[in-house]
Short mmCIF file of C-alpha atoms and ligand atoms in Angstrom, two decimals:
data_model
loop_
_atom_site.label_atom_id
_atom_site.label_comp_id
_atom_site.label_asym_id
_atom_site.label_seq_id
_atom_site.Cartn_x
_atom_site.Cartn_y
_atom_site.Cartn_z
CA UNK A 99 70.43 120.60 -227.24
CA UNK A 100 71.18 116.96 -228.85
CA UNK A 101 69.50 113.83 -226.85
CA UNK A 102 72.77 113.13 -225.85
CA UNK A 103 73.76 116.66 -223.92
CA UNK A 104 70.13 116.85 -222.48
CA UNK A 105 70.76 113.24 -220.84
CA UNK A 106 74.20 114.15 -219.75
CA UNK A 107 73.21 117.30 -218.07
CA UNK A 108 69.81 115.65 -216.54
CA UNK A 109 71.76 113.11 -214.99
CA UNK A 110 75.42 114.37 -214.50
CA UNK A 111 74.92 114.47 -210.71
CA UNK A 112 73.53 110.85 -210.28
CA UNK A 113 76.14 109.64 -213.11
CA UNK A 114 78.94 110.90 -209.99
CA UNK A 115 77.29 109.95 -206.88
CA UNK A 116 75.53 106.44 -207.11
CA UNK A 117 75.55 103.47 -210.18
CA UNK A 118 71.99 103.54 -210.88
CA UNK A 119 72.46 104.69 -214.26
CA UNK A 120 75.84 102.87 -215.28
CA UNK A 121 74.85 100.39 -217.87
CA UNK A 122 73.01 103.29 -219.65
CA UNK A 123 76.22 105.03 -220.15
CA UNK A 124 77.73 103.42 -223.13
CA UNK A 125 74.74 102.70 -224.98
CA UNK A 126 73.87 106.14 -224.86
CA UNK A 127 77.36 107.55 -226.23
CA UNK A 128 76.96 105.22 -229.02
CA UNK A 129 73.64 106.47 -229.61
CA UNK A 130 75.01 109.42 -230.38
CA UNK A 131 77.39 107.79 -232.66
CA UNK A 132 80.26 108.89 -230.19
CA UNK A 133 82.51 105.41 -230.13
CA UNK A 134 83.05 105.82 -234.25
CA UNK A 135 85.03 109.28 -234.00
CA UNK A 136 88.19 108.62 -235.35
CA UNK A 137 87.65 105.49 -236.29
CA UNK A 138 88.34 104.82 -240.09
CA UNK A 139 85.76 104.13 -242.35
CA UNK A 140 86.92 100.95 -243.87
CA UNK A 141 86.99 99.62 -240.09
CA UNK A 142 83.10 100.84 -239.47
CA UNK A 143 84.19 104.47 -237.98
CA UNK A 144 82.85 107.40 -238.98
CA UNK A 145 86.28 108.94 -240.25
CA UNK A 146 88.59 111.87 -239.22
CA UNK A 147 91.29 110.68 -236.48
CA UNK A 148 92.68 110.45 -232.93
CA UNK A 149 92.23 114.61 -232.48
CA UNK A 150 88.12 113.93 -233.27
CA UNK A 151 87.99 111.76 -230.45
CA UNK A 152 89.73 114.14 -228.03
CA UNK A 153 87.56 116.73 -228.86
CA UNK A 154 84.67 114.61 -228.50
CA UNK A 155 85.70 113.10 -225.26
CA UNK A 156 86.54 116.87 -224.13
CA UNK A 157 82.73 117.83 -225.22
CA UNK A 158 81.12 114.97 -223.08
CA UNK A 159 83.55 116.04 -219.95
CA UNK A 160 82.25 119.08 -220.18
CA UNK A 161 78.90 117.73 -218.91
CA UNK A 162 79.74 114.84 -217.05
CA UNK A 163 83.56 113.15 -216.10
CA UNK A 164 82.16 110.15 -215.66
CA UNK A 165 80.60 109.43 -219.33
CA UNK A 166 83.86 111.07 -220.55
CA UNK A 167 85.73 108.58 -218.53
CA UNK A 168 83.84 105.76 -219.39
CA UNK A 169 83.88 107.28 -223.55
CA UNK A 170 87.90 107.61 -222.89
CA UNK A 171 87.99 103.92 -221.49
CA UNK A 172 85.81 102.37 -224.30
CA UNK A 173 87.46 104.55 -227.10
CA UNK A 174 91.11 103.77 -226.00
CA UNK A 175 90.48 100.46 -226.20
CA UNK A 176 89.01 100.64 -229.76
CA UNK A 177 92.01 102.38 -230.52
CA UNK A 178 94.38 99.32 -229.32
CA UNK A 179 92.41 96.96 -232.10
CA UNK A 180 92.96 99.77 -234.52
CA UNK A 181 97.08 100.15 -233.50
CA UNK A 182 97.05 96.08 -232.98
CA UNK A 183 98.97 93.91 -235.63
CA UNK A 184 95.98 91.21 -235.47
CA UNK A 185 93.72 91.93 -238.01
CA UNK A 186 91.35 89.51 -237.37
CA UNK A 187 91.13 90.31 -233.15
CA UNK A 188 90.24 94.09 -234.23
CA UNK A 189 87.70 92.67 -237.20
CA UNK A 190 85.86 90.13 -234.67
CA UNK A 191 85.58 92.79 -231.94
CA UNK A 192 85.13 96.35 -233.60
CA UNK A 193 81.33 96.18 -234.54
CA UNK A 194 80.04 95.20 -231.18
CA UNK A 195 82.54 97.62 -229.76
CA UNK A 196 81.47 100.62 -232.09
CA UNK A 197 77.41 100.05 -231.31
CA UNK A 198 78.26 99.87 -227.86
CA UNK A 199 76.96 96.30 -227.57
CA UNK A 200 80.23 95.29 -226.13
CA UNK A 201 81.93 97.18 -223.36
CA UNK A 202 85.75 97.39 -223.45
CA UNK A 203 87.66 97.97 -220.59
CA UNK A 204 91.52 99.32 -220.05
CA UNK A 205 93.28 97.89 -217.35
CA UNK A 206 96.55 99.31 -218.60
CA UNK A 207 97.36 101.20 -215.26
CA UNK A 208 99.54 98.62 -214.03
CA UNK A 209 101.34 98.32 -217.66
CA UNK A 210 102.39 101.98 -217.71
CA UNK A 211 103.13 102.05 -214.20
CA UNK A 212 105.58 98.97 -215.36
CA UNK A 213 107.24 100.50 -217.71
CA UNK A 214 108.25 103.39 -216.02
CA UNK A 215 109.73 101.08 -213.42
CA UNK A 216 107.49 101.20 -210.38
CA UNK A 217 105.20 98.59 -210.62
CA UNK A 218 105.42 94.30 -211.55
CA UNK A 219 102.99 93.41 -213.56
CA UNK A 220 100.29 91.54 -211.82
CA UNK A 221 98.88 89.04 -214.26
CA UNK A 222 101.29 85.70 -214.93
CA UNK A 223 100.48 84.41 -218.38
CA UNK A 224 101.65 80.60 -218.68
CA UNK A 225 102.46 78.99 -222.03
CA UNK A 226 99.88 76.36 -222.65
CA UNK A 227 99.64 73.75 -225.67
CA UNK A 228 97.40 76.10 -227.08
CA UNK A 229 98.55 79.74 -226.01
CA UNK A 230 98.28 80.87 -222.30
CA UNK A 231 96.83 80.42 -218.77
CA UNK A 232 96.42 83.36 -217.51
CA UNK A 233 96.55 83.94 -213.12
CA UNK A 234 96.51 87.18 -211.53
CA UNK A 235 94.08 90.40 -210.58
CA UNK A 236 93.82 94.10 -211.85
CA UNK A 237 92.76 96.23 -209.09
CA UNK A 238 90.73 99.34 -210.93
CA UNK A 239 88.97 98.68 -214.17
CA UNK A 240 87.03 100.78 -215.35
CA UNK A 241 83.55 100.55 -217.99
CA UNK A 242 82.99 96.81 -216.67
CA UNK A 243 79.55 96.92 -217.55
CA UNK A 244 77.10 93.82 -215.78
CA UNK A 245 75.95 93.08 -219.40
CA UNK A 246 79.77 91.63 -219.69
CA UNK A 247 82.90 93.33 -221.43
CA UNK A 248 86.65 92.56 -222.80
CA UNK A 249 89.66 94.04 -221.15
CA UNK A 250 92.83 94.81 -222.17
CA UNK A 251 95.92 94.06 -220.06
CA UNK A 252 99.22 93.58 -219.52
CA UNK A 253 100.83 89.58 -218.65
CA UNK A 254 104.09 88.61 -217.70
CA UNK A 255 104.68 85.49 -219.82
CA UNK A 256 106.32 82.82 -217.13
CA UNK A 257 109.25 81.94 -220.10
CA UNK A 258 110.67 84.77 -219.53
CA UNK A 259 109.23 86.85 -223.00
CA UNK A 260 108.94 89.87 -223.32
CA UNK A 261 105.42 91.15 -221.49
CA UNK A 262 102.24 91.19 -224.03
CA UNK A 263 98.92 92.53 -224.05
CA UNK A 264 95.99 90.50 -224.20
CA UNK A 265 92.31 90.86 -223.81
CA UNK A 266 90.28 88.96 -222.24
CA UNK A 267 86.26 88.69 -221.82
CA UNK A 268 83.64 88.68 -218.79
CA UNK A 269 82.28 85.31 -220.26
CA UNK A 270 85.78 83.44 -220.09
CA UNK A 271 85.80 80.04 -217.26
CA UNK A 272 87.63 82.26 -214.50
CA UNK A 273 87.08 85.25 -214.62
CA UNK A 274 85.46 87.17 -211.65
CA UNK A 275 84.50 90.30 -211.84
CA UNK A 276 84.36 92.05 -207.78
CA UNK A 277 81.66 94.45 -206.77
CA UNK A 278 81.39 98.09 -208.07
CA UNK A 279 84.15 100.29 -205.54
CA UNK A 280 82.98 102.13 -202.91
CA UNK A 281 83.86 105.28 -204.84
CA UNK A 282 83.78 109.59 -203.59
CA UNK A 283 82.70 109.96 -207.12
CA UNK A 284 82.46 108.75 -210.45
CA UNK A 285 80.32 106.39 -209.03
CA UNK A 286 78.17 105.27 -212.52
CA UNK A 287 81.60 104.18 -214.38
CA UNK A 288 81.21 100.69 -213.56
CA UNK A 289 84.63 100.48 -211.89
CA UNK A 290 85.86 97.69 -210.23
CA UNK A 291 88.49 94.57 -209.30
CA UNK A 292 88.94 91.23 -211.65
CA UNK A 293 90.09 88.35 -210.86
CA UNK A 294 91.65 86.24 -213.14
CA UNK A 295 92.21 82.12 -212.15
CA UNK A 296 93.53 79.89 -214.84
CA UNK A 297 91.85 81.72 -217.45
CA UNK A 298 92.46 79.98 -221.03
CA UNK A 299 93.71 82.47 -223.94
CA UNK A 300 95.24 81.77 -227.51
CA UNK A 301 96.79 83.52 -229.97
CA UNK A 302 93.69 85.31 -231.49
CA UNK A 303 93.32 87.36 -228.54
CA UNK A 304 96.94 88.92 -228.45
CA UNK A 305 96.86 92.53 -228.88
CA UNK A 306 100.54 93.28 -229.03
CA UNK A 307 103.12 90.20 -228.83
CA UNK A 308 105.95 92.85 -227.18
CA UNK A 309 104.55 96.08 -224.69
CA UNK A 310 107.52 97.45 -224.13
CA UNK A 311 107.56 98.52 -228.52
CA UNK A 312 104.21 98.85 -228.59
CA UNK A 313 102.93 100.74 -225.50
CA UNK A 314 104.96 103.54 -226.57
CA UNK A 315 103.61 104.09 -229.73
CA UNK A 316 99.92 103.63 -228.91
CA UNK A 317 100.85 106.28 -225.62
CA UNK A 318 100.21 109.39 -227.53
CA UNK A 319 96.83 108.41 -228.53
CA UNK A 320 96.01 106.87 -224.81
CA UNK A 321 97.28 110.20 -223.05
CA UNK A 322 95.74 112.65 -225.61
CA UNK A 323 92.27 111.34 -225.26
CA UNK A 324 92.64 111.53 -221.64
CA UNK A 325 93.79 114.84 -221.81
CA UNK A 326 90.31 115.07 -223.42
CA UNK A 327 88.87 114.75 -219.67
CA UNK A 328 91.14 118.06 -218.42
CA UNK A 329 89.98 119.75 -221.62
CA UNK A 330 86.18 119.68 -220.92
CA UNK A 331 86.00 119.72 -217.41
CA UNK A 332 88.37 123.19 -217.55
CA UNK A 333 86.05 124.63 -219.42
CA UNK A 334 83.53 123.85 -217.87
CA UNK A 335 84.52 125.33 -214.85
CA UNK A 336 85.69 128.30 -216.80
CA UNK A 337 82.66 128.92 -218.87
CA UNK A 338 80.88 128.95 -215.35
CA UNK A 339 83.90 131.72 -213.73
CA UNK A 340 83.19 133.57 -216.55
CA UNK A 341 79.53 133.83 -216.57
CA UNK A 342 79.31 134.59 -212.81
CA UNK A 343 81.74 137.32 -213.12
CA UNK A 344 80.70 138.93 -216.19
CA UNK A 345 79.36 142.15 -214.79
CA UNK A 346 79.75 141.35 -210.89
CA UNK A 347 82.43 143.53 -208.62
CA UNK A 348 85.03 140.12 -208.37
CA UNK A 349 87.45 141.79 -210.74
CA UNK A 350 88.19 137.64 -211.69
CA UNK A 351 87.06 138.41 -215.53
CA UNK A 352 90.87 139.03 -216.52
CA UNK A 353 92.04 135.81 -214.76
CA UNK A 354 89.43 133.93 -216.34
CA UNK A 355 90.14 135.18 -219.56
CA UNK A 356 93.71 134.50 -219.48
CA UNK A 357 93.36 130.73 -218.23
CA UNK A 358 90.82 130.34 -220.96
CA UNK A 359 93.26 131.09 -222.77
CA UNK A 360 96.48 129.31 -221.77
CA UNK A 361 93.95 125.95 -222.35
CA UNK A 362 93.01 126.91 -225.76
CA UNK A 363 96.74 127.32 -226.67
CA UNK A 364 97.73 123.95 -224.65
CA UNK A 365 94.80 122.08 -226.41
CA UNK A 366 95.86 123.44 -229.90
CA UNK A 367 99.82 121.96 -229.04
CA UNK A 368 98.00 118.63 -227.88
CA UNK A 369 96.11 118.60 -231.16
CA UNK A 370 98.61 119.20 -233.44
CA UNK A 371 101.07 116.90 -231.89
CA UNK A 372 99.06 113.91 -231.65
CA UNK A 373 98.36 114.54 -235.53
CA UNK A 374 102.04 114.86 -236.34
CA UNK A 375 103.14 111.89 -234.74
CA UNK A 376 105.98 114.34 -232.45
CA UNK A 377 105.12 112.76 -229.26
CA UNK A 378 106.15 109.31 -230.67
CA UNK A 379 109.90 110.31 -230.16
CA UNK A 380 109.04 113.27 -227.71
CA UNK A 381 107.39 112.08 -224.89
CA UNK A 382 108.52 114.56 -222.55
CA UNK A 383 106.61 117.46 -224.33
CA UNK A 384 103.87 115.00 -223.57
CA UNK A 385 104.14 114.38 -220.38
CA UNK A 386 104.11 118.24 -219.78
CA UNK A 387 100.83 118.94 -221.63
CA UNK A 388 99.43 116.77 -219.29
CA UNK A 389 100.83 117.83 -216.22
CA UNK A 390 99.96 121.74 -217.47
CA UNK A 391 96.46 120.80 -218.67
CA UNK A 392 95.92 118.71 -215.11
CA UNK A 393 97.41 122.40 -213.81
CA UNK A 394 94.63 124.34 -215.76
CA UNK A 395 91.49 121.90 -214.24
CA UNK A 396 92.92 122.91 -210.82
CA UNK A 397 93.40 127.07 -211.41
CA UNK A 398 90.15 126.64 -213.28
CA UNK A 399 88.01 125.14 -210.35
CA UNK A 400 89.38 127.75 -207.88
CA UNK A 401 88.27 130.50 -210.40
CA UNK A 402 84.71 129.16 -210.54
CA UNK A 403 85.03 128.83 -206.61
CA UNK A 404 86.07 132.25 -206.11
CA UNK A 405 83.66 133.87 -208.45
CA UNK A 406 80.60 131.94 -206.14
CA UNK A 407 82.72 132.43 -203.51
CA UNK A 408 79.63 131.51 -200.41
CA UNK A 409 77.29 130.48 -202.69
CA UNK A 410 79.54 127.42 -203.78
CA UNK A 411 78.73 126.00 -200.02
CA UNK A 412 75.27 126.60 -200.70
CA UNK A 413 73.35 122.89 -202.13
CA UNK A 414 70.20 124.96 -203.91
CA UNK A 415 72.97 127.35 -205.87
CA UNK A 416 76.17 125.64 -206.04
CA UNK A 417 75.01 124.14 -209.80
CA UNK A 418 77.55 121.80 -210.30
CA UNK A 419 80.43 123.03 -208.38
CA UNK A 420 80.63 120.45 -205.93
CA UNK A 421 80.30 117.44 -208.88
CA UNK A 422 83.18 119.15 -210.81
CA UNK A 423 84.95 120.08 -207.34
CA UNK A 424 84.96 116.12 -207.12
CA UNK A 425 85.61 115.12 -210.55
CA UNK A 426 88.86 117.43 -210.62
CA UNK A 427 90.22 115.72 -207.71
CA UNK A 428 90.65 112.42 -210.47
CA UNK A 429 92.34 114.24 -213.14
CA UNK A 430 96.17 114.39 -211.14
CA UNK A 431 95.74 110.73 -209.69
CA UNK A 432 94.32 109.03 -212.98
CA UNK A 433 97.68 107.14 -214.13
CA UNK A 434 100.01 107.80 -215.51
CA UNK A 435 99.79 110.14 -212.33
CA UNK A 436 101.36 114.19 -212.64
CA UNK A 437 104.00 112.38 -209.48
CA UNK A 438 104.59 109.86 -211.99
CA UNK A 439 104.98 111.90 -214.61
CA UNK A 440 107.11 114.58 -212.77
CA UNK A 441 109.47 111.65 -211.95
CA UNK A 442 109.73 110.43 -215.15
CA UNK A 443 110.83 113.93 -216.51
CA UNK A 444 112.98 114.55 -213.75
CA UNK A 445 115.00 111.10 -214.52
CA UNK A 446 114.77 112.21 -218.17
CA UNK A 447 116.37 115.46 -217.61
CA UNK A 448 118.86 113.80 -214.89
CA UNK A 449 119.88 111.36 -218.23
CA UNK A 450 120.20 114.01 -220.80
C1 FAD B 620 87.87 105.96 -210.32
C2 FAD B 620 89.09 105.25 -210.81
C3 FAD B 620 89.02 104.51 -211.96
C4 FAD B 620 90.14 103.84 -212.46
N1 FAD B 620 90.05 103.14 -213.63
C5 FAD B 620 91.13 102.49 -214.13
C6 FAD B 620 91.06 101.77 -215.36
O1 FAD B 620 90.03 101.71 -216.04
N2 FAD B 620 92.16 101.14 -215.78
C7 FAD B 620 93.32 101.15 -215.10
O2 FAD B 620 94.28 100.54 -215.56
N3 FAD B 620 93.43 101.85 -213.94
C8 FAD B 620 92.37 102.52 -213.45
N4 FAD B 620 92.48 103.23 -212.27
C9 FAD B 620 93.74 103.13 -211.54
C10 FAD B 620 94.57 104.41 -211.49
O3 FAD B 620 94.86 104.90 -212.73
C11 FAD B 620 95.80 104.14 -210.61
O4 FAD B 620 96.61 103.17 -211.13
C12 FAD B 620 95.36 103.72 -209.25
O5 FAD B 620 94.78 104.86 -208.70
C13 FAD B 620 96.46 103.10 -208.38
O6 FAD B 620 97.69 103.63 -208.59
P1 FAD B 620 98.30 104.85 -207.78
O7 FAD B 620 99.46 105.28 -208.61
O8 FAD B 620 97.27 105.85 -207.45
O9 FAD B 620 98.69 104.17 -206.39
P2 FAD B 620 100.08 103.90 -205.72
O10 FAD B 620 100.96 103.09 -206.62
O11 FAD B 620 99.73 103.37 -204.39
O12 FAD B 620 100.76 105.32 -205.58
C14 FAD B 620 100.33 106.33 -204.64
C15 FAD B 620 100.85 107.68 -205.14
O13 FAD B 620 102.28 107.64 -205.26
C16 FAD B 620 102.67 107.89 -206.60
N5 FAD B 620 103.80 107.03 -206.95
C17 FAD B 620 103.94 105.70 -206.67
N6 FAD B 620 105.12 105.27 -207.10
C18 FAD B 620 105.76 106.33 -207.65
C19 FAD B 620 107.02 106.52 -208.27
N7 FAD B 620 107.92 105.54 -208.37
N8 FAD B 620 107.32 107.74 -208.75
C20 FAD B 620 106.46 108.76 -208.63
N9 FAD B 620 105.26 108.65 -208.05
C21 FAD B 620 104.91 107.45 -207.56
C22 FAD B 620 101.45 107.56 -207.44
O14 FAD B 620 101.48 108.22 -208.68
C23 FAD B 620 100.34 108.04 -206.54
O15 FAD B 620 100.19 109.42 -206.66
C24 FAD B 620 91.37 103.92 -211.76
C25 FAD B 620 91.45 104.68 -210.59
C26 FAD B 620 90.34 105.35 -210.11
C27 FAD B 620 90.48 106.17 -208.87
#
């Protein structure tokens, strides 16, 4: 077992339930050389592409969902410098963001939620002599680490342009960063409200001058490495169904099987459709893998409860059940949400 696993499954159960360990998180992914997956060399990565960091994301879920969601929050937003037409943001930010010195946060919730039409966007960006003043609050941001971080969000330029996304850091004059949430789980992710009053940006920190072109395009990428989370913590639950049935009088070994593998088969569509680019112009194929995968973490959980079935109850013999129990209950609310999703497909199909 790698330094990295044995911490992970040490410390899974605090890493849910309290925030003592939350600014050990991301320097111990990039200990383990995690945040560079993906990432080309020429920009400091370690090579290979978007499908590396799923399946690295996936492996880390698999012990705890909320390193994996704190790995998916930091990675995605590597991966907006690396989709971002300035050069020089992505240069000036990557290496702190690769060795984990620098925590980077998405706050683009409220973006996608805009774009499908059901939420404003909730941060006013002003045009200033030299670039914007930005007013406004995200309410869940996750991987805020004390130490400080940059976050990525969506602003509604007051000239009526077309909405941008910016980042922003910890250290700027007005921004406030509220107390960790009172959270049911997940509690070591660091997640919490900002505040932002009259905060001064320019043009160096724009990550994309138009969201509604590029949001789109960077979606696949954002979705797939979430799907990363469903990925691991399904089989985690599985590989635990599996291993209390093997042998006992449940008769749930067939069932087990067969979600195992309806998952593998999903992940392997995920995989090779985030490599071919098809969910650029197909993002309702999307939009069901990630519905079906969110449907595989829920069938998978009830497996592993069934195959405990009294001992699941039980805190000296429940080994993890309740954690995972927990973490599942994220994976359909995390945005964009499977109601969200379902509505967007069902307008889709009402269009076509
Ligand atoms: C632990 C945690 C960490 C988070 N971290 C981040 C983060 O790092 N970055 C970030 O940007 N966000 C983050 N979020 C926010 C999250 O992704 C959601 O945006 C947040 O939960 C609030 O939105 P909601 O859709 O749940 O709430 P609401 O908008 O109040 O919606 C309530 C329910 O109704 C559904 N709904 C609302 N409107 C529609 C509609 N028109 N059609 C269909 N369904 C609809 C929603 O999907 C949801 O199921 C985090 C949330 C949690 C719980």
């Amino acid at each position: 077992m790698d330094a990295l696993t044995y911490w992970l499954h040490a410390n899974a159960e605090q890493l849910d339930s309290d925030a003592g360990l939350a600014e050990d998180v991301l320097p111990m992914l990039a200990g383990a050389q995690l945040l560079r997956i993906g990432v080309p060399a020429a920009q400091g990565g370690g090579g290979g592409d978007v499908r590396d960091a799923i399946a690295a994301i996936a492996a880390v879920a698999q012990h705890s969902l909320t390193a994996a969601f704190v790995f998916w929050g930091q990675r995605t937003f590597i991966e907006y410098l690396l989709q971002s037409p300035n050069g020089a943001l992505a240069e000036r930010r990557l290496p702190a963001l690769l060795e984990g010195r620098l925590a980077g946060a998405t706050g683009l919730s409220n973006a996608m939620k805009f774009l499908s039409g059901i939420e404003q966007l909730q941060i006013c960006a002003t045009p200033q002599a030299q670039g914007w003043r930005l007013d406004g609050a995200l309410q869940w941001l996750t991987n805020l680490r004390k130490a400080g971080f940059t976050a990525a969000a969506a602003v509604a330029p007051s000239d009526g342009a077309p909405p941008a996304i910016i980042a922003f850091d910890s250290d700027c004059a007005g921004v406030v960063r509220g107390a960790d949430l009172d959270l049911i789980a997940l509690r070591g992710s660091n997640t919490a409200s900002v505040k932002l009053s009259a905060v001064a940006i320019g043009a160096a920190d724009l990550i994309a001058a138009d969201a509604t072109t590029w949001l789109p395009a960077v979606r696949p990428s954002f979705l797939g490495m979430q799907c990363g989370m469903s990925i691991g913590l399904a089989r985690a639950s599985l590989a635990q169904a599996a291993a209390i049935s093997a042998g006992s009088r449940n008769q749930l070994t067939p069932r087990i099987e067969a979600l195992r593998q309806t998952l593998e088969e999903h992940t392997a569509t995920l995989m090779a459709g985030v490599h071919d680019g098809r969910f650029r112009s197909k993002a309702p194929a999307m939009f069901r893998l990630r519905i079906a995968l969110a449907d595989v973490v829920q069938q998978a959980l009830t497996l592993e409860l069934q195959a405990m079935g009294g001992r699941a109850y039980l805190q000296q013999e429940q080994n993890g059940f309740a954690r995972r129990w927990r973490e599942a209950a994220f994976i359909p609310v995390v945005t964009p949400s499977l109601t969200q999703l379902q509505a967007a497909l069902q307008q889709l199909e009402g269009a076509a």
